[in-house]
Amino acid sequence: MAKQRGKLIVISGPSGAGKSTVVFKALEGRSDCCFSVSATTRKPRPTEVDGREYFFVDPDRFKEMIANDELLEHAEYVANSYGTPRAYVEKKLDEGMNVILDIEVQGALQVHEKMPEAILIFFIPPSMEELEKRLRGRGTDSERKIQARLYRAKEEYALADFYNYIIVNDDADVAANEFSAIITAESCKFEDRKFYLSEV
Ligand code: ADP
Ligand code: 5GP
């Protein structure tokens, strides 16, 4: 039987909203999804490994990736560049895998325009106070970075009206179930599966 092409799933939302936490929880036991690893000019955090969380590159290499059209989208975020390598995404979608991009709003808009079939999910914390608490609790950002991220969060909310879904990450288990349910429902769309009708 022919294989269904994978879905491109874009997740965004303020840094610290809990995207990684929720998505990792949701993907336990799901073998139909994979993560795209972005390139960034940001310096690695102590626990981050090159090629796992990000491909850490210098600004010249990042410019070269743009010039060679190696990136599906790219954007600036709090004084660093971030972008999605295109080749991996295309390969995995062709193999039938759902590919998850964790990217900010400007990049998500570029994906929405280039690939309108992409599913866009916006994650938010239950409140700005809770977001600040989580950013401090994570302990990976300086006070200046935390303030910049909180400011950027408010800017992103104002630009998010092209997303398809919102997940409020209050209880991480509930949010993970919602995320998984969206992927499952989107994968069952008639339009994407009608080719089965002629095969059975
Ligand atoms: P993001 O990927 O959106 O930047 P993280 O997944 O790194 O966010 O989460 C930020 C911090 O908030 C982490 O310390 C994480 O353990 C915590 N966190 C995530 N989800 C919840 C939740 N539902 N309730 C309380 N803390 C959470
Ligand atoms: P962080 O520095 O906390 O890892 O990520 C900062 C922001 O950059 C997050 O909002 C994250 O979603 C976004 N980001 C990570 N990778 C990419 C990417 O490839 N493209 C874009 N546009 N944003 C990204």
mmCIF file of N, CA, C and O in Angstrom, residues 7-57:
data_model
loop_
_atom_site.group_PDB
_atom_site.id
_atom_site.type_symbol
_atom_site.label_atom_id
_atom_site.label_comp_id
_atom_site.label_asym_id
_atom_site.label_seq_id
_atom_site.Cartn_x
_atom_site.Cartn_y
_atom_site.Cartn_z
ATOM 1 N N LYS A 7 3.385 15.002 7.697
ATOM 2 C CA LYS A 7 2.878 16.360 7.924
ATOM 3 C C LYS A 7 3.990 17.232 8.488
ATOM 4 O O LYS A 7 4.770 16.771 9.335
ATOM 5 N N LEU A 8 4.004 18.470 8.054
ATOM 6 C CA LEU A 8 4.946 19.426 8.638
ATOM 7 C C LEU A 8 4.221 20.140 9.776
ATOM 8 O O LEU A 8 3.168 20.751 9.566
ATOM 9 N N ILE A 9 4.757 20.012 10.980
ATOM 10 C CA ILE A 9 4.104 20.574 12.163
ATOM 11 C C ILE A 9 5.004 21.653 12.755
ATOM 12 O O ILE A 9 6.133 21.373 13.166
ATOM 13 N N VAL A 10 4.505 22.874 12.753
ATOM 14 C CA VAL A 10 5.285 23.994 13.272
ATOM 15 C C VAL A 10 4.789 24.325 14.670
ATOM 16 O O VAL A 10 3.587 24.534 14.857
ATOM 17 N N ILE A 11 5.697 24.342 15.630
ATOM 18 C CA ILE A 11 5.288 24.787 16.971
ATOM 19 C C ILE A 11 6.049 26.064 17.316
ATOM 20 O O ILE A 11 7.236 26.216 17.015
ATOM 21 N N SER A 12 5.328 27.004 17.903
ATOM 22 C CA SER A 12 5.922 28.261 18.342
ATOM 23 C C SER A 12 5.309 28.620 19.678
ATOM 24 O O SER A 12 4.396 27.947 20.161
ATOM 25 N N GLY A 13 5.773 29.734 20.198
ATOM 26 C CA GLY A 13 5.283 30.192 21.496
ATOM 27 C C GLY A 13 6.483 30.662 22.275
ATOM 28 O O GLY A 13 7.620 30.314 21.934
ATOM 29 N N PRO A 14 6.260 31.449 23.321
ATOM 30 C CA PRO A 14 7.372 32.033 24.042
ATOM 31 C C PRO A 14 8.369 30.998 24.531
ATOM 32 O O PRO A 14 7.967 29.890 24.912
ATOM 33 N N SER A 15 9.643 31.376 24.478
ATOM 34 C CA SER A 15 10.670 30.537 25.074
ATOM 35 C C SER A 15 10.308 30.378 26.554
ATOM 36 O O SER A 15 9.997 31.360 27.225
ATOM 37 N N GLY A 16 10.277 29.154 27.049
ATOM 38 C CA GLY A 16 9.890 28.903 28.441
ATOM 39 C C GLY A 16 8.434 28.482 28.584
ATOM 40 O O GLY A 16 7.997 28.093 29.663
ATOM 41 N N ALA A 17 7.671 28.513 27.483
ATOM 42 C CA ALA A 17 6.254 28.100 27.557
ATOM 43 C C ALA A 17 6.137 26.608 27.839
ATOM 44 O O ALA A 17 5.095 26.137 28.288
ATOM 45 N N GLY A 18 7.198 25.861 27.521
ATOM 46 C CA GLY A 18 7.193 24.420 27.796
ATOM 47 C C GLY A 18 7.051 23.573 26.539
ATOM 48 O O GLY A 18 6.687 22.403 26.616
ATOM 49 N N LYS A 19 7.407 24.138 25.393
ATOM 50 C CA LYS A 19 7.254 23.403 24.125
ATOM 51 C C LYS A 19 8.045 22.095 24.131
ATOM 52 O O LYS A 19 7.507 21.037 23.831
ATOM 53 N N SER A 20 9.328 22.183 24.483
ATOM 54 C CA SER A 20 10.164 20.966 24.460
ATOM 55 C C SER A 20 9.617 19.934 25.429
ATOM 56 O O SER A 20 9.481 18.753 25.094
ATOM 57 N N THR A 21 9.286 20.386 26.646
ATOM 58 C CA THR A 21 8.784 19.467 27.673
ATOM 59 C C THR A 21 7.554 18.718 27.163
ATOM 60 O O THR A 21 7.472 17.492 27.242
ATOM 61 N N VAL A 22 6.601 19.469 26.622
ATOM 62 C CA VAL A 22 5.322 18.884 26.205
ATOM 63 C C VAL A 22 5.502 17.982 24.985
ATOM 64 O O VAL A 22 4.967 16.871 24.925
ATOM 65 N N VAL A 23 6.286 18.453 24.015
ATOM 66 C CA VAL A 23 6.405 17.676 22.784
ATOM 67 C C VAL A 23 7.175 16.380 23.045
ATOM 68 O O VAL A 23 6.788 15.315 22.561
ATOM 69 N N PHE A 24 8.222 16.423 23.877
ATOM 70 C CA PHE A 24 8.948 15.180 24.193
ATOM 71 C C PHE A 24 8.024 14.183 24.881
ATOM 72 O O PHE A 24 8.044 12.993 24.583
ATOM 73 N N LYS A 25 7.189 14.693 25.792
ATOM 74 C CA LYS A 25 6.203 13.834 26.473
ATOM 75 C C LYS A 25 5.257 13.209 25.450
ATOM 76 O O LYS A 25 4.989 12.013 25.467
ATOM 77 N N ALA A 26 4.772 14.041 24.529
ATOM 78 C CA ALA A 26 3.783 13.567 23.548
ATOM 79 C C ALA A 26 4.387 12.536 22.603
ATOM 80 O O ALA A 26 3.694 11.643 22.123
ATOM 81 N N LEU A 27 5.688 12.647 22.358
ATOM 82 C CA LEU A 27 6.294 11.761 21.354
ATOM 83 C C LEU A 27 6.767 10.431 21.934
ATOM 84 O O LEU A 27 7.132 9.534 21.176
ATOM 85 N N GLU A 28 6.738 10.306 23.275
ATOM 86 C CA GLU A 28 7.075 9.011 23.874
ATOM 87 C C GLU A 28 6.093 7.989 23.314
ATOM 88 O O GLU A 28 4.883 8.194 23.403
ATOM 89 N N GLY A 29 6.600 6.958 22.709
ATOM 90 C CA GLY A 29 5.686 5.939 22.196
ATOM 91 C C GLY A 29 5.118 6.248 20.823
ATOM 92 O O GLY A 29 4.292 5.499 20.322
ATOM 93 N N ARG A 30 5.502 7.373 20.226
ATOM 94 C CA ARG A 30 5.065 7.643 18.845
ATOM 95 C C ARG A 30 6.286 7.551 17.951
ATOM 96 O O ARG A 30 7.262 8.265 18.159
ATOM 97 N N SER A 31 6.222 6.703 16.933
ATOM 98 C CA SER A 31 7.392 6.561 16.066
ATOM 99 C C SER A 31 7.159 7.251 14.718
ATOM 100 O O SER A 31 7.960 7.127 13.815
ATOM 101 N N ASP A 32 6.044 8.010 14.613
ATOM 102 C CA ASP A 32 5.707 8.619 13.320
ATOM 103 C C ASP A 32 6.138 10.075 13.231
ATOM 104 O O ASP A 32 5.752 10.778 12.305
ATOM 105 N N CYS A 33 6.897 10.559 14.235
ATOM 106 C CA CYS A 33 7.286 11.976 14.248
ATOM 107 C C CYS A 33 8.782 12.113 14.491
ATOM 108 O O CYS A 33 9.390 11.306 15.194
ATOM 109 N N CYS A 34 9.359 13.153 13.929
ATOM 110 C CA CYS A 34 10.767 13.445 14.233
ATOM 111 C C CYS A 34 10.950 14.954 14.305
ATOM 112 O O CYS A 34 10.104 15.711 13.836
ATOM 113 N N PHE A 35 12.052 15.356 14.903
ATOM 114 C CA PHE A 35 12.371 16.773 15.065
ATOM 115 C C PHE A 35 13.343 17.237 14.000
ATOM 116 O O PHE A 35 14.310 16.534 13.693
ATOM 117 N N SER A 36 13.100 18.410 13.487
ATOM 118 C CA SER A 36 14.104 19.043 12.642
ATOM 119 C C SER A 36 15.095 19.739 13.574
ATOM 120 O O SER A 36 14.697 20.360 14.553
ATOM 121 N N VAL A 37 16.380 19.614 13.297
ATOM 122 C CA VAL A 37 17.400 20.299 14.095
ATOM 123 C C VAL A 37 17.791 21.578 13.350
ATOM 124 O O VAL A 37 18.220 21.523 12.192
ATOM 125 N N SER A 38 17.599 22.713 14.004
ATOM 126 C CA SER A 38 17.869 24.011 13.376
ATOM 127 C C SER A 38 19.346 24.359 13.441
ATOM 128 O O SER A 38 20.090 23.830 14.281
ATOM 129 N N ALA A 39 19.720 25.299 12.585
ATOM 130 C CA ALA A 39 21.049 25.909 12.689
ATOM 131 C C ALA A 39 20.896 27.223 13.459
ATOM 132 O O ALA A 39 19.875 27.897 13.327
ATOM 133 N N THR A 40 21.858 27.544 14.290
ATOM 134 C CA THR A 40 21.819 28.836 14.996
ATOM 135 C C THR A 40 23.220 29.393 15.206
ATOM 136 O O THR A 40 24.189 28.625 15.307
ATOM 137 N N THR A 41 23.263 30.724 15.314
ATOM 138 C CA THR A 41 24.533 31.379 15.668
ATOM 139 C C THR A 41 24.631 31.569 17.189
ATOM 140 O O THR A 41 25.629 32.072 17.679
ATOM 141 N N ARG A 42 23.573 31.160 17.939
ATOM 142 C CA ARG A 42 23.635 31.268 19.406
ATOM 143 C C ARG A 42 24.673 30.298 19.954
ATOM 144 O O ARG A 42 24.885 29.219 19.403
ATOM 145 N N LYS A 43 25.276 30.684 21.073
ATOM 146 C CA LYS A 43 26.253 29.796 21.723
ATOM 147 C C LYS A 43 25.504 28.661 22.432
ATOM 148 O O LYS A 43 24.420 28.876 22.978
ATOM 149 N N PRO A 44 26.094 27.440 22.457
ATOM 150 C CA PRO A 44 25.413 26.329 23.134
ATOM 151 C C PRO A 44 25.260 26.566 24.637
ATOM 152 O O PRO A 44 26.138 27.150 25.266
ATOM 153 N N ARG A 45 24.128 26.123 25.205
ATOM 154 C CA ARG A 45 23.978 26.100 26.672
ATOM 155 C C ARG A 45 24.751 24.884 27.181
ATOM 156 O O ARG A 45 25.039 23.961 26.400
ATOM 157 N N PRO A 46 25.064 24.869 28.494
ATOM 158 C CA PRO A 46 25.937 23.805 29.004
ATOM 159 C C PRO A 46 25.492 22.376 28.651
ATOM 160 O O PRO A 46 26.318 21.515 28.402
ATOM 161 N N THR A 47 24.191 22.127 28.604
ATOM 162 C CA THR A 47 23.738 20.742 28.359
ATOM 163 C C THR A 47 23.527 20.449 26.869
ATOM 164 O O THR A 47 23.187 19.320 26.512
ATOM 165 N N GLU A 48 23.697 21.449 26.018
ATOM 166 C CA GLU A 48 23.369 21.254 24.597
ATOM 167 C C GLU A 48 24.543 20.655 23.818
ATOM 168 O O GLU A 48 25.702 20.964 24.084
ATOM 169 N N VAL A 49 24.190 19.808 22.856
ATOM 170 C CA VAL A 49 25.194 19.103 22.061
ATOM 171 C C VAL A 49 25.003 19.496 20.590
ATOM 172 O O VAL A 49 23.867 19.491 20.093
ATOM 173 N N ASP A 50 26.124 19.801 19.924
ATOM 174 C CA ASP A 50 26.052 20.183 18.506
ATOM 175 C C ASP A 50 25.448 19.032 17.694
ATOM 176 O O ASP A 50 25.869 17.882 17.839
ATOM 177 N N GLY A 51 24.436 19.342 16.880
ATOM 178 C CA GLY A 51 23.788 18.312 16.066
ATOM 179 C C GLY A 51 22.599 17.673 16.760
ATOM 180 O O GLY A 51 21.845 16.943 16.134
ATOM 181 N N ARG A 52 22.446 17.895 18.065
ATOM 182 C CA ARG A 52 21.288 17.334 18.788
ATOM 183 C C ARG A 52 20.246 18.438 19.010
ATOM 184 O O ARG A 52 19.189 18.406 18.401
ATOM 185 N N GLU A 53 20.553 19.435 19.840
ATOM 186 C CA GLU A 53 19.605 20.548 20.017
ATOM 187 C C GLU A 53 19.641 21.480 18.807
ATOM 188 O O GLU A 53 18.620 21.946 18.333
ATOM 189 N N TYR A 54 20.857 21.793 18.357
ATOM 190 C CA TYR A 54 21.062 22.686 17.212
ATOM 191 C C TYR A 54 22.345 22.297 16.494
ATOM 192 O O TYR A 54 23.213 21.625 17.067
ATOM 193 N N PHE A 55 22.468 22.787 15.256
ATOM 194 C CA PHE A 55 23.780 22.863 14.612
ATOM 195 C C PHE A 55 24.294 24.273 14.943
ATOM 196 O O PHE A 55 23.700 25.256 14.508
ATOM 197 N N PHE A 56 25.332 24.338 15.759
ATOM 198 C CA PHE A 56 25.863 25.642 16.169
ATOM 199 C C PHE A 56 26.879 26.104 15.127
ATOM 200 O O PHE A 56 27.897 25.437 14.915
ATOM 201 N N VAL A 57 26.565 27.212 14.456
ATOM 202 C CA VAL A 57 27.422 27.675 13.357
ATOM 203 C C VAL A 57 27.812 29.138 13.601
ATOM 204 O O VAL A 57 27.155 29.843 14.374
#
